[in-house]
Tab-separated table of C-alpha atoms and ligand atoms in Angstrom:
chain	number	residue	atom	x	y	z
I	1	MET	CA	2.322	-3.546	-31.458
I	2	GLN	CA	4.905	-4.882	-28.977
I	3	ILE	CA	5.628	-5.141	-25.503
I	4	SER	CA	7.730	-2.710	-25.345
I	5	GLU	CA	6.195	-0.082	-27.426
I	6	PHE	CA	2.817	-0.874	-24.673
I	7	ILE	CA	5.791	-0.270	-21.878
I	8	LYS	CA	6.137	3.036	-23.325
I	9	SER	CA	3.434	4.222	-24.501
I	10	LEU	CA	2.022	3.392	-19.977
I	11	GLU	CA	4.470	5.087	-19.310
I	12	ASP	CA	4.930	8.253	-20.501
I	13	SER	CA	0.786	8.155	-19.229
I	14	PHE	CA	1.388	7.598	-15.858
I	15	ALA	CA	4.727	10.204	-15.626
I	16	VAL	CA	3.939	12.650	-12.824
I	17	ASP	CA	6.619	14.513	-14.594
I	18	ALA	CA	7.863	18.206	-12.634
I	19	ASN	CA	5.978	20.349	-14.009
I	20	SER	CA	3.158	18.447	-12.685
I	21	ILE	CA	3.205	18.076	-9.621
I	22	HIS	CA	4.027	21.519	-9.070
I	23	GLU	CA	0.523	21.625	-10.425
I	24	ILE	CA	-1.235	19.746	-8.217
I	25	ILE	CA	0.681	21.507	-5.302
I	26	ALA	CA	-0.635	24.361	-6.752
I	27	ASP	CA	-4.458	23.045	-6.652
I	28	PHE	CA	-3.450	21.225	-3.779
I	29	HIS	CA	-3.455	24.889	-2.352
I	30	CYS	CA	-6.535	26.338	-3.184
I	31	ASP	CA	-8.573	22.943	-2.419
I	32	MET	CA	-7.660	23.440	0.939
I	33	GLU	CA	-7.371	27.503	1.109
I	34	ARG	CA	-11.240	26.043	0.439
I	35	GLY	CA	-11.308	23.369	2.775
I	36	LEU	CA	-10.815	25.698	5.388
I	37	ALA	CA	-13.010	28.304	4.454
I	38	GLY	CA	-15.976	26.554	4.130
I	39	VAL	CA	-16.309	26.522	0.658
I	40	GLU	CA	-16.948	23.389	-1.360
I	41	SER	CA	-13.877	21.032	-2.037
I	42	SER	CA	-12.652	18.493	-2.702
I	43	LEU	CA	-10.755	18.196	0.892
I	44	LYS	CA	-12.853	18.867	3.739
I	45	MET	CA	-9.806	20.590	5.728
I	46	LEU	CA	-12.301	18.791	8.582
I	47	PRO	CA	-10.883	20.086	12.374
I	48	ALA	CA	-10.035	17.182	15.245
I	49	TYR	CA	-10.420	20.093	18.048
I	50	VAL	CA	-6.870	18.486	19.006
I	51	ASP	CA	-3.139	19.824	19.914
I	52	ARG	CA	-0.794	17.870	19.252
I	53	ALA	CA	0.857	15.827	22.385
I	54	SER	CA	3.078	17.866	24.849
I	55	GLY	CA	4.925	13.899	25.538
I	56	LYS	CA	3.763	14.601	29.893
I	57	GLU	CA	0.861	12.968	29.284
I	58	ARG	CA	0.705	10.798	31.150
I	59	GLY	CA	-1.778	7.139	31.758
I	60	ARG	CA	-3.511	3.758	31.087
I	61	TYR	CA	-6.380	4.131	27.837
I	62	ILE	CA	-8.454	1.447	26.354
I	63	ALA	CA	-8.072	2.732	22.907
I	64	LEU	CA	-10.486	0.727	19.355
I	65	ASP	CA	-9.166	1.262	16.296
I	66	LEU	CA	-11.599	1.231	13.029
I	67	GLY	CA	-10.409	1.520	9.458
I	68	GLY	CA	-10.279	-1.424	7.826
I	69	THR	CA	-10.827	-5.283	7.625
I	70	ASN	CA	-8.517	-5.783	11.047
I	71	PHE	CA	-10.692	-3.710	14.192
I	72	ARG	CA	-8.198	-3.616	16.786
I	73	VAL	CA	-8.678	-2.998	21.499
I	74	LEU	CA	-5.358	-2.050	23.115
I	75	GLN	CA	-4.317	-0.918	26.478
I	76	VAL	CA	-2.063	1.809	26.308
I	77	GLU	CA	0.253	3.200	28.454
I	78	LEU	CA	1.374	6.807	28.160
I	79	ALA	CA	4.125	6.997	31.245
I	80	GLY	CA	4.949	11.116	29.552
I	81	GLY	CA	9.419	11.173	28.648
I	82	SER	CA	9.300	8.129	26.684
I	83	LYS	CA	7.240	6.327	23.843
I	84	PRO	CA	4.269	5.377	24.617
I	85	GLN	CA	3.843	1.400	25.246
I	86	ILE	CA	1.097	-1.141	24.234
I	87	ILE	CA	0.187	-3.396	26.568
I	88	LYS	CA	-2.464	-5.169	25.965
I	89	SER	CA	-3.862	-6.204	22.416
I	90	GLU	CA	-6.407	-8.109	20.292
I	91	LYS	CA	-7.017	-8.158	17.101
I	92	PHE	CA	-10.684	-9.424	15.341
I	93	VAL	CA	-11.653	-9.906	11.645
I	94	ILE	CA	-14.474	-7.837	10.749
I	95	PRO	CA	-17.584	-10.358	8.860
I	96	LYS	CA	-17.788	-9.037	5.178
I	97	ALA	CA	-21.702	-9.201	5.923
I	98	VAL	CA	-21.040	-6.480	9.471
I	99	MET	CA	-19.168	-4.274	6.956
I	100	HIS	CA	-21.921	-3.328	4.676
I	101	GLY	CA	-24.449	-4.915	7.301
I	102	THR	CA	-26.318	-2.996	9.304
I	103	GLY	CA	-24.797	0.058	11.292
I	104	VAL	CA	-25.970	-1.400	14.392
I	105	GLN	CA	-24.317	-4.795	13.731
I	106	LEU	CA	-20.986	-3.539	13.051
I	107	PHE	CA	-21.403	-1.701	16.424
I	108	ASN	CA	-22.355	-4.744	17.618
I	109	PHE	CA	-19.775	-6.027	16.627
I	110	ILE	CA	-17.108	-3.825	18.328
I	111	ALA	CA	-18.561	-3.846	21.541
I	112	GLN	CA	-19.209	-7.274	21.670
I	113	SER	CA	-15.643	-7.805	20.667
I	114	ILE	CA	-14.513	-4.547	23.644
I	115	LYS	CA	-16.676	-7.040	26.074
I	116	LYS	CA	-14.861	-10.006	25.049
I	117	PHE	CA	-11.026	-7.903	24.973
I	118	MET	CA	-12.249	-6.769	29.214
I	119	LEU	CA	-12.404	-10.818	29.588
I	120	ASP	CA	-10.516	-12.258	28.528
I	121	TYR	CA	-7.340	-9.603	29.769
I	122	LYS	CA	-9.663	-9.018	33.642
I	123	VAL	CA	-10.101	-5.860	32.393
I	124	ASP	CA	-12.877	-4.255	35.807
I	125	ILE	CA	-16.051	-3.251	32.677
I	126	MET	CA	-17.933	-2.540	35.851
I	127	LYS	CA	-15.085	0.169	36.332
I	128	LYS	CA	-16.428	4.264	34.875
I	129	ARG	CA	-14.006	4.787	32.382
I	130	GLY	CA	-12.728	7.127	28.964
I	131	LEU	CA	-12.395	4.948	25.520
I	132	GLY	CA	-9.804	6.747	22.816
I	133	PHE	CA	-11.386	5.762	20.095
I	134	THR	CA	-10.366	6.041	15.931
I	135	PHE	CA	-12.326	6.321	13.553
I	136	SER	CA	-10.826	6.624	10.309
I	137	PHE	CA	-13.156	7.748	7.380
I	138	PRO	CA	-14.072	11.575	7.453
I	139	ILE	CA	-16.141	12.325	10.557
I	140	LYS	CA	-17.486	16.055	10.676
I	141	GLN	CA	-16.653	16.936	14.627
I	142	THR	CA	-17.823	20.180	16.633
I	143	ASP	CA	-16.083	18.519	19.575
I	144	ILE	CA	-12.935	15.941	20.925
I	145	ALA	CA	-15.505	13.164	21.662
I	146	SER	CA	-18.138	13.146	18.777
I	147	GLY	CA	-18.480	13.067	15.450
I	148	ILE	CA	-19.978	12.438	12.098
I	149	LEU	CA	-19.319	10.402	9.198
I	150	ILE	CA	-19.811	12.085	5.932
I	151	ASN	CA	-19.126	9.206	4.613
I	152	TRP	CA	-18.149	5.756	4.471
I	153	THR	CA	-15.223	5.115	2.396
I	154	LYS	CA	-12.862	1.437	1.562
I	155	GLY	CA	-15.462	-0.594	0.377
I	156	PHE	CA	-17.501	-0.124	4.463
I	157	SER	CA	-21.174	0.592	3.730
I	158	ALA	CA	-22.913	-0.238	7.090
I	159	THR	CA	-26.125	1.147	6.821
I	160	GLY	CA	-27.629	3.917	9.250
I	161	VAL	CA	-24.212	5.719	9.924
I	162	MET	CA	-23.455	8.213	7.477
I	163	GLY	CA	-24.518	11.394	8.575
I	164	LYS	CA	-25.105	9.546	12.182
I	165	ASN	CA	-22.882	10.395	15.435
I	166	ILE	CA	-20.301	7.551	15.746
I	167	VAL	CA	-20.069	8.418	19.745
I	168	LYS	CA	-24.012	8.009	19.964
I	169	LEU	CA	-23.668	4.756	17.813
I	170	LEU	CA	-21.021	2.708	20.002
I	171	GLU	CA	-22.183	4.149	22.904
I	172	ASN	CA	-25.905	2.134	22.914
I	173	SER	CA	-24.281	-0.113	21.247
I	174	LEU	CA	-21.683	-1.217	24.707
I	175	LYS	CA	-24.394	0.093	26.644
I	176	ARG	CA	-27.022	-3.928	24.910
I	177	TYR	CA	-23.360	-5.760	25.772
I	178	ASP	CA	-23.575	-3.806	29.688
I	179	LEU	CA	-20.663	-2.172	29.472
I	180	GLY	CA	-22.367	1.170	30.458
I	181	ASN	CA	-20.128	2.780	32.275
I	182	ILE	CA	-17.158	3.241	29.577
I	183	LYS	CA	-17.553	6.477	27.081
I	184	VAL	CA	-15.893	7.497	24.198
I	185	SER	CA	-12.984	10.655	26.064
I	186	ALA	CA	-12.014	11.301	22.424
I	187	LEU	CA	-11.836	10.366	18.742
I	188	ALA	CA	-9.282	10.366	16.418
I	189	ASN	CA	-9.053	9.622	12.152
I	190	ASP	CA	-6.234	7.508	12.004
I	191	THR	CA	-3.811	9.982	11.093
I	192	VAL	CA	-4.760	11.998	14.002
I	193	GLY	CA	-3.865	9.078	15.973
I	194	THR	CA	-0.712	8.678	13.886
I	195	LEU	CA	0.124	12.428	14.721
I	196	ALA	CA	-0.409	12.335	17.976
I	197	ALA	CA	1.962	9.045	18.934
I	198	LYS	CA	4.879	10.121	17.264
I	199	SER	CA	4.097	14.322	18.666
I	200	TYR	CA	4.705	13.081	21.834
I	201	GLU	CA	8.042	12.343	21.050
I	202	ASP	CA	8.781	14.107	18.963
I	203	ARG	CA	7.857	18.123	18.996
I	204	GLU	CA	8.969	18.605	15.009
I	205	CYS	CA	6.320	16.058	14.021
I	206	ASP	CA	3.987	18.387	12.169
I	207	VAL	CA	2.159	15.951	9.758
I	208	GLY	CA	0.575	12.612	10.084
I	209	VAL	CA	0.450	10.202	6.752
I	210	ILE	CA	-1.346	6.657	6.104
I	211	PHE	CA	-0.543	4.916	3.324
I	212	GLY	CA	-2.974	1.371	4.246
I	213	THR	CA	-6.173	0.898	2.394
I	214	GLY	CA	-6.835	4.533	2.781
I	215	THR	CA	-5.006	6.919	2.625
I	216	ASN	CA	-5.081	10.069	3.889
I	217	ALA	CA	-2.775	12.937	5.849
I	218	CYS	CA	-3.267	15.628	8.664
I	219	TYR	CA	-0.960	18.503	9.605
I	220	VAL	CA	-0.675	21.474	12.781
I	221	GLU	CA	-3.111	24.376	11.620
I	222	ASN	CA	-2.600	27.580	13.310
I	223	VAL	CA	-6.264	27.932	14.546
I	224	GLY	CA	-6.351	31.733	12.992
I	225	ARG	CA	-6.485	30.318	9.333
I	226	VAL	CA	-9.498	27.256	9.907
I	227	LYS	CA	-12.189	30.009	8.451
I	228	LYS	CA	-14.854	27.711	8.911
I	229	MET	CA	-13.895	27.470	12.127
I	230	GLY	CA	-15.928	30.678	13.821
I	231	LYS	CA	-16.253	31.704	17.900
I	232	LEU	CA	-15.990	27.357	19.443
I	233	LYS	CA	-14.591	26.706	22.196
I	234	TYR	CA	-11.189	25.057	22.164
I	235	LYS	CA	-8.312	26.161	24.596
I	236	SER	CA	-5.080	25.750	22.396
I	237	ASP	CA	-3.705	27.898	19.266
I	238	TYR	CA	-2.897	25.322	17.082
I	239	MET	CA	-5.065	22.363	15.995
I	240	ILE	CA	-4.839	19.624	13.960
I	241	ILE	CA	-6.422	19.021	9.990
I	242	ASN	CA	-7.374	15.917	8.973
I	243	THR	CA	-7.579	16.942	5.059
I	244	GLU	CA	-9.148	13.877	3.480
I	245	TRP	CA	-6.759	14.006	0.972
I	246	GLY	CA	-6.992	11.044	-0.618
I	247	ASN	CA	-10.903	12.279	-2.348
I	248	PHE	CA	-8.371	15.127	-3.954
I	249	ASN	CA	-9.294	15.783	-7.456
I	250	LYS	CA	-7.575	17.793	-8.859
I	251	VAL	CA	-4.750	14.678	-10.354
I	252	PRO	CA	-3.814	13.357	-13.402
I	253	THR	CA	-5.877	11.032	-14.476
I	254	THR	CA	-5.974	7.612	-16.870
I	255	ASP	CA	-8.274	5.749	-18.943
I	256	TYR	CA	-7.582	2.616	-16.021
I	257	ASP	CA	-8.062	5.624	-13.391
I	258	MET	CA	-11.629	6.465	-15.098
I	259	LYS	CA	-12.767	2.464	-15.352
I	260	LEU	CA	-11.671	1.017	-11.900
I	261	ASP	CA	-14.034	4.431	-10.599
I	262	LYS	CA	-16.631	3.537	-12.245
I	263	VAL	CA	-17.187	0.336	-11.721
I	264	SER	CA	-16.424	1.320	-8.022
I	265	ASN	CA	-18.955	2.095	-4.817
I	266	ASN	CA	-18.016	5.616	-4.576
I	267	THR	CA	-17.697	6.034	-8.177
I	268	GLY	CA	-16.068	10.173	-8.613
I	269	LYS	CA	-14.810	10.129	-4.629
I	270	GLN	CA	-11.355	9.372	-3.338
I	271	ARG	CA	-9.314	9.633	-6.661
I	272	MET	CA	-6.866	10.893	-4.889
I	273	GLU	CA	-6.552	6.970	-3.275
I	274	LYS	CA	-7.683	5.376	-5.547
I	275	MET	CA	-4.003	5.953	-7.429
I	276	ILE	CA	-2.786	5.218	-4.134
I	277	SER	CA	-3.801	3.052	-1.946
I	278	GLY	CA	-3.286	-1.005	-1.038
I	279	MET	CA	-7.419	-1.040	-1.431
I	280	TYR	CA	-6.780	0.054	-5.197
I	281	VAL	CA	-3.422	0.384	-7.326
I	282	GLY	CA	-3.095	-4.166	-7.356
I	283	GLU	CA	-6.801	-3.225	-9.481
I	284	ILE	CA	-5.308	-0.291	-11.287
I	285	ALA	CA	-2.368	-3.372	-12.627
I	286	ARG	CA	-4.713	-6.255	-13.512
I	287	LEU	CA	-6.748	-3.977	-16.050
I	288	ILE	CA	-3.586	-2.968	-17.592
I	289	PHE	CA	-2.562	-6.578	-16.995
I	290	SER	CA	-6.510	-7.876	-18.660
I	291	ASP	CA	-5.725	-4.842	-21.581
I	292	MET	CA	-2.610	-6.016	-23.031
I	293	ILE	CA	-4.345	-9.594	-22.942
I	294	THR	CA	-7.600	-8.480	-25.274
I	295	LYS	CA	-4.179	-7.187	-26.853
I	296	LYS	CA	-2.886	-10.247	-27.293
I	297	LEU	CA	1.377	-8.604	-26.335
I	298	ILE	CA	1.247	-11.012	-23.209
I	299	PHE	CA	-0.390	-14.180	-22.241
I	300	SER	CA	-1.773	-15.574	-25.430
I	301	LYS	CA	-1.309	-19.067	-25.834
I	302	ALA	CA	-2.544	-19.181	-22.098
I	303	LYS	CA	-5.385	-18.201	-23.207
I	304	MET	CA	-5.211	-16.714	-19.540
I	305	LYS	CA	-7.175	-14.129	-17.333
I	306	PHE	CA	-6.997	-11.912	-15.301
I	307	ALA	CA	-10.293	-11.433	-12.660
I	308	LYS	CA	-11.756	-9.107	-10.922
I	309	GLY	CA	-10.543	-9.933	-7.146
I	310	ASN	CA	-7.003	-12.165	-8.515
I	311	PHE	CA	-5.125	-9.422	-8.003
I	312	LEU	CA	-4.235	-7.860	-5.368
I	313	THR	CA	-1.011	-4.998	-3.975
I	314	ARG	CA	0.109	-7.560	-2.149
I	315	HIS	CA	0.694	-9.686	-5.583
I	316	MET	CA	2.234	-6.145	-6.872
I	317	SER	CA	4.240	-6.090	-3.937
I	318	LEU	CA	5.901	-9.480	-4.429
I	319	ILE	CA	6.136	-9.188	-9.149
I	320	GLU	CA	8.063	-6.407	-7.998
I	321	SER	CA	10.293	-7.589	-4.889
I	322	ASP	CA	11.828	-9.912	-7.580
I	323	ASN	CA	15.026	-10.049	-8.092
I	324	THR	CA	16.142	-13.034	-9.803
I	325	THR	CA	17.656	-13.202	-12.896
I	326	ARG	CA	14.604	-14.962	-14.328
I	327	LEU	CA	12.559	-13.731	-12.868
I	328	THR	CA	11.406	-17.066	-10.969
I	329	LYS	CA	8.590	-15.603	-7.942
I	330	ILE	CA	6.942	-13.827	-10.907
I	331	ASN	CA	6.818	-17.308	-12.545
I	332	GLY	CA	5.858	-19.388	-9.219
I	333	TYR	CA	3.250	-16.982	-8.820
I	334	LEU	CA	2.058	-17.276	-12.639
I	335	GLU	CA	1.829	-20.991	-12.332
I	336	GLY	CA	0.058	-20.575	-9.688
I	337	MET	CA	-3.252	-19.004	-11.685
I	338	GLY	CA	-1.932	-21.880	-14.233
I	339	VAL	CA	0.360	-20.211	-16.530
I	340	ILE	CA	2.738	-22.408	-17.476
I	341	ALA	CA	4.892	-21.598	-19.358
I	342	SER	CA	5.497	-18.012	-19.566
I	343	SER	CA	7.752	-16.346	-21.558
I	344	ILE	CA	11.428	-13.576	-19.605
I	345	ALA	CA	9.383	-11.002	-21.694
I	346	GLU	CA	6.339	-11.297	-20.521
I	347	ARG	CA	7.303	-11.625	-16.394
I	348	ARG	CA	9.390	-8.179	-16.575
I	349	ALA	CA	6.556	-6.502	-18.252
I	350	MET	CA	4.495	-7.354	-15.558
I	351	LYS	CA	7.365	-5.996	-13.496
I	352	ASP	CA	7.345	-3.236	-15.304
I	353	VAL	CA	3.536	-2.564	-15.422
I	354	CYS	CA	4.084	-2.981	-11.258
I	355	ARG	CA	7.317	-0.022	-11.138
I	356	ILE	CA	5.126	2.070	-13.265
I	357	VAL	CA	1.920	2.258	-11.282
I	358	SER	CA	3.817	1.866	-8.433
I	359	GLY	CA	6.264	4.677	-9.202
I	360	ARG	CA	3.719	7.101	-9.718
I	361	ALA	CA	1.463	6.545	-6.836
I	362	ALA	CA	4.746	7.501	-4.793
I	363	ARG	CA	4.919	10.838	-7.119
I	364	ILE	CA	1.718	11.494	-6.070
I	365	SER	CA	1.820	10.911	-2.542
I	366	ALA	CA	5.349	13.303	-2.161
I	367	ALA	CA	3.075	16.139	-4.347
I	368	GLY	CA	0.819	15.724	-1.669
I	369	ILE	CA	3.061	15.385	1.182
I	370	SER	CA	4.714	19.507	-0.454
I	371	SER	CA	1.626	20.318	-0.565
I	372	ILE	CA	1.452	20.171	3.422
I	373	LEU	CA	4.728	21.506	3.346
I	374	THR	CA	4.634	24.479	2.291
I	375	TRP	CA	1.620	24.762	2.547
I	376	MET	CA	2.485	25.564	6.694
I	377	ASP	CA	5.408	26.825	5.715
I	378	PRO	CA	6.236	28.461	2.203
I	379	GLU	CA	10.218	28.469	1.889
I	380	LEU	CA	10.671	25.072	4.208
I	381	ASN	CA	13.542	26.593	7.094
I	382	TYR	CA	12.241	24.817	9.706
I	383	LYS	CA	12.879	20.934	9.977
I	384	HIS	CA	9.583	18.306	9.953
I	385	THR	CA	8.894	15.392	11.338
I	386	ILE	CA	5.921	13.476	8.882
I	387	ALA	CA	5.045	9.948	10.924
I	388	ILE	CA	3.783	7.191	8.727
I	389	ASP	CA	1.618	4.315	9.077
I	390	GLY	CA	0.475	1.933	6.911
I	391	THR	CA	1.044	-1.395	4.971
I	392	MET	CA	1.839	0.356	1.674
I	393	TYR	CA	4.312	2.626	3.272
I	394	GLU	CA	5.040	-0.925	5.089
I	395	LYS	CA	6.109	-3.094	2.818
I	396	TYR	CA	5.252	-2.384	-0.377
I	397	PRO	CA	9.088	-2.620	-2.381
I	398	GLY	CA	10.507	0.656	-2.993
I	399	PHE	CA	7.389	3.318	-2.646
I	400	ARG	CA	9.111	4.828	0.881
I	401	ARG	CA	12.015	5.482	-1.809
I	402	ASN	CA	10.497	6.812	-4.581
I	403	ILE	CA	8.949	9.263	-2.104
I	404	ILE	CA	11.858	10.463	-0.780
I	405	SER	CA	12.893	10.517	-3.984
I	406	ALA	CA	10.717	12.729	-4.880
I	407	LEU	CA	10.610	15.005	-2.234
I	408	ARG	CA	14.560	16.263	-3.094
I	409	GLU	CA	13.789	15.925	-6.206
I	410	ILE	CA	10.838	18.818	-5.711
I	411	HIS	CA	12.807	21.271	-2.730
I	412	SER	CA	15.901	20.832	-3.930
I	413	ARG	CA	18.628	21.379	-0.187
I	414	SER	CA	16.041	22.086	2.043
I	415	SER	CA	14.441	18.528	1.711
I	416	LYS	CA	16.966	18.173	3.913
I	417	ASN	CA	14.220	19.695	6.239
I	418	ILE	CA	11.685	16.472	6.228
I	419	LYS	CA	12.017	13.506	7.691
I	420	LEU	CA	10.362	10.530	7.247
I	421	THR	CA	9.796	8.186	9.765
I	422	ARG	CA	7.432	5.617	10.252
I	423	ALA	CA	5.146	5.397	13.200
I	424	LYS	CA	4.873	2.240	13.458
I	425	ASP	CA	0.713	1.361	15.275
I	426	GLY	CA	0.331	5.015	15.399
I	427	SER	CA	-3.290	4.503	14.885
I	428	GLY	CA	-4.640	2.647	17.680
I	429	ILE	CA	-1.420	4.378	19.969
I	430	GLY	CA	-2.499	6.890	18.952
I	431	VAL	CA	-6.078	7.566	20.056
I	432	ALA	CA	-4.822	7.298	24.227
I	433	VAL	CA	-2.552	10.392	23.237
I	434	VAL	CA	-5.383	12.565	21.423
I	435	ALA	CA	-7.312	11.497	24.596
I	436	ALA	CA	-4.839	12.656	27.700
I	437	VAL	CA	-4.248	15.939	25.297
I	438	ALA	CA	-7.825	16.446	25.833
I	439	ALA	CA	-8.338	15.707	29.148
I	440	SER	CA	-4.508	17.527	30.159
H	1	BGC	C1	-10.220	7.682	4.845
H	1	BGC	C2	-9.443	8.138	5.892
H	1	BGC	C3	-8.902	7.491	6.777
H	1	BGC	C4	-7.854	6.962	5.115
H	1	BGC	C5	-6.581	6.237	6.050
H	1	BGC	C6	-9.133	7.290	3.942
H	1	BGC	O1	-10.300	5.866	3.480
H	1	BGC	O2	-11.708	8.415	3.953
H	1	BGC	O3	-10.387	8.930	6.918
H	1	BGC	O4	-7.616	8.169	7.006
H	1	BGC	O5	-8.171	5.561	4.568
H	1	BGC	O6	-7.015	4.493	6.880
């Protein structure tokens, strides 16, 4: 087999054509309906117990943002009528041992970080105050200020947290560090924060999406359609629903996806996330390169091996951004990996692989966005702003463009009613907005 044949067959197996997109949308709607009715579904459809912002909310809030390898503490000001502003913010890297240790260690680490932030910025620790907590994992809520972790994602595995109320765990740790005056007043997923943050300045915003280490989306639902909720105390007719679309499982898979899933620490789960998000797409490309090496299609002279962990999404991003005629950036990367004499054909093949993997990610993402939009508004008669945050969207070359062109292909003229907009820091800022909406 030649490189070109391999690339051609790869292109075919990764293609998500118009038919597949329409199938995905139909299956997605089916799983949304089931999730809202409380029956077994790959979409959890979690009520967030909050509506969009009116833009009039005011106040100063401390917010926590936990969801990836970094943890952030922020102070956010809502002045009403303008963009929420971050006044202070500090990032803490969560040590691997803490991510995989016990829940008590994890929440103690968070409490210590909050204390450091408050002392560094001279925020009075004795004052009674509410805190907004962005917790970017699937949580089952029955009100705005508590929630039970359903399962970890994105490689987290701290013990003793699943099935527990996150807010209790955090408040117990806060007490241990003399921060007992702080109470969590709002708990929200990062997508919910992102939607809330954008809706503060744009009333047409009704979908929030994260394309980062993980992926997920939420949207504004009519409470009457949330069949599983029954009668609960909730004051608005609309509520944000966290779909947890990363776990959607009716996506066309390849052998590489199966391989990746099999060795992951959550086999069978987060199937859509494993095709789209920053934590996984680099690994899919690496599996393809390894296959090409085994088939002696590339680097047969260099005896190069791509070990797990050696090739990440940021390398993929670098490769796809190489627009030089001789692909010198890719050459530089390969030299760094010990491949001294790569051919242009090998380098081009690497770029093709990355294009194919990221192109599929964008088309599946567009299918997800389209599913949510047509669930809310089948003919796309109204304008919709989609607030998006996350490094894949912000940094990956062509990812945004490919999503937009797929949406145009799916919706032709009605795609003019879809506006994708970046909600920078949405997940951090947003929970302050959520706290304010909940308090209003
Ligand atoms: C989590 C979601 C989260 C998303 C983006 C996924 O792995 O399950 O809750 O919103 O990552 O951070």
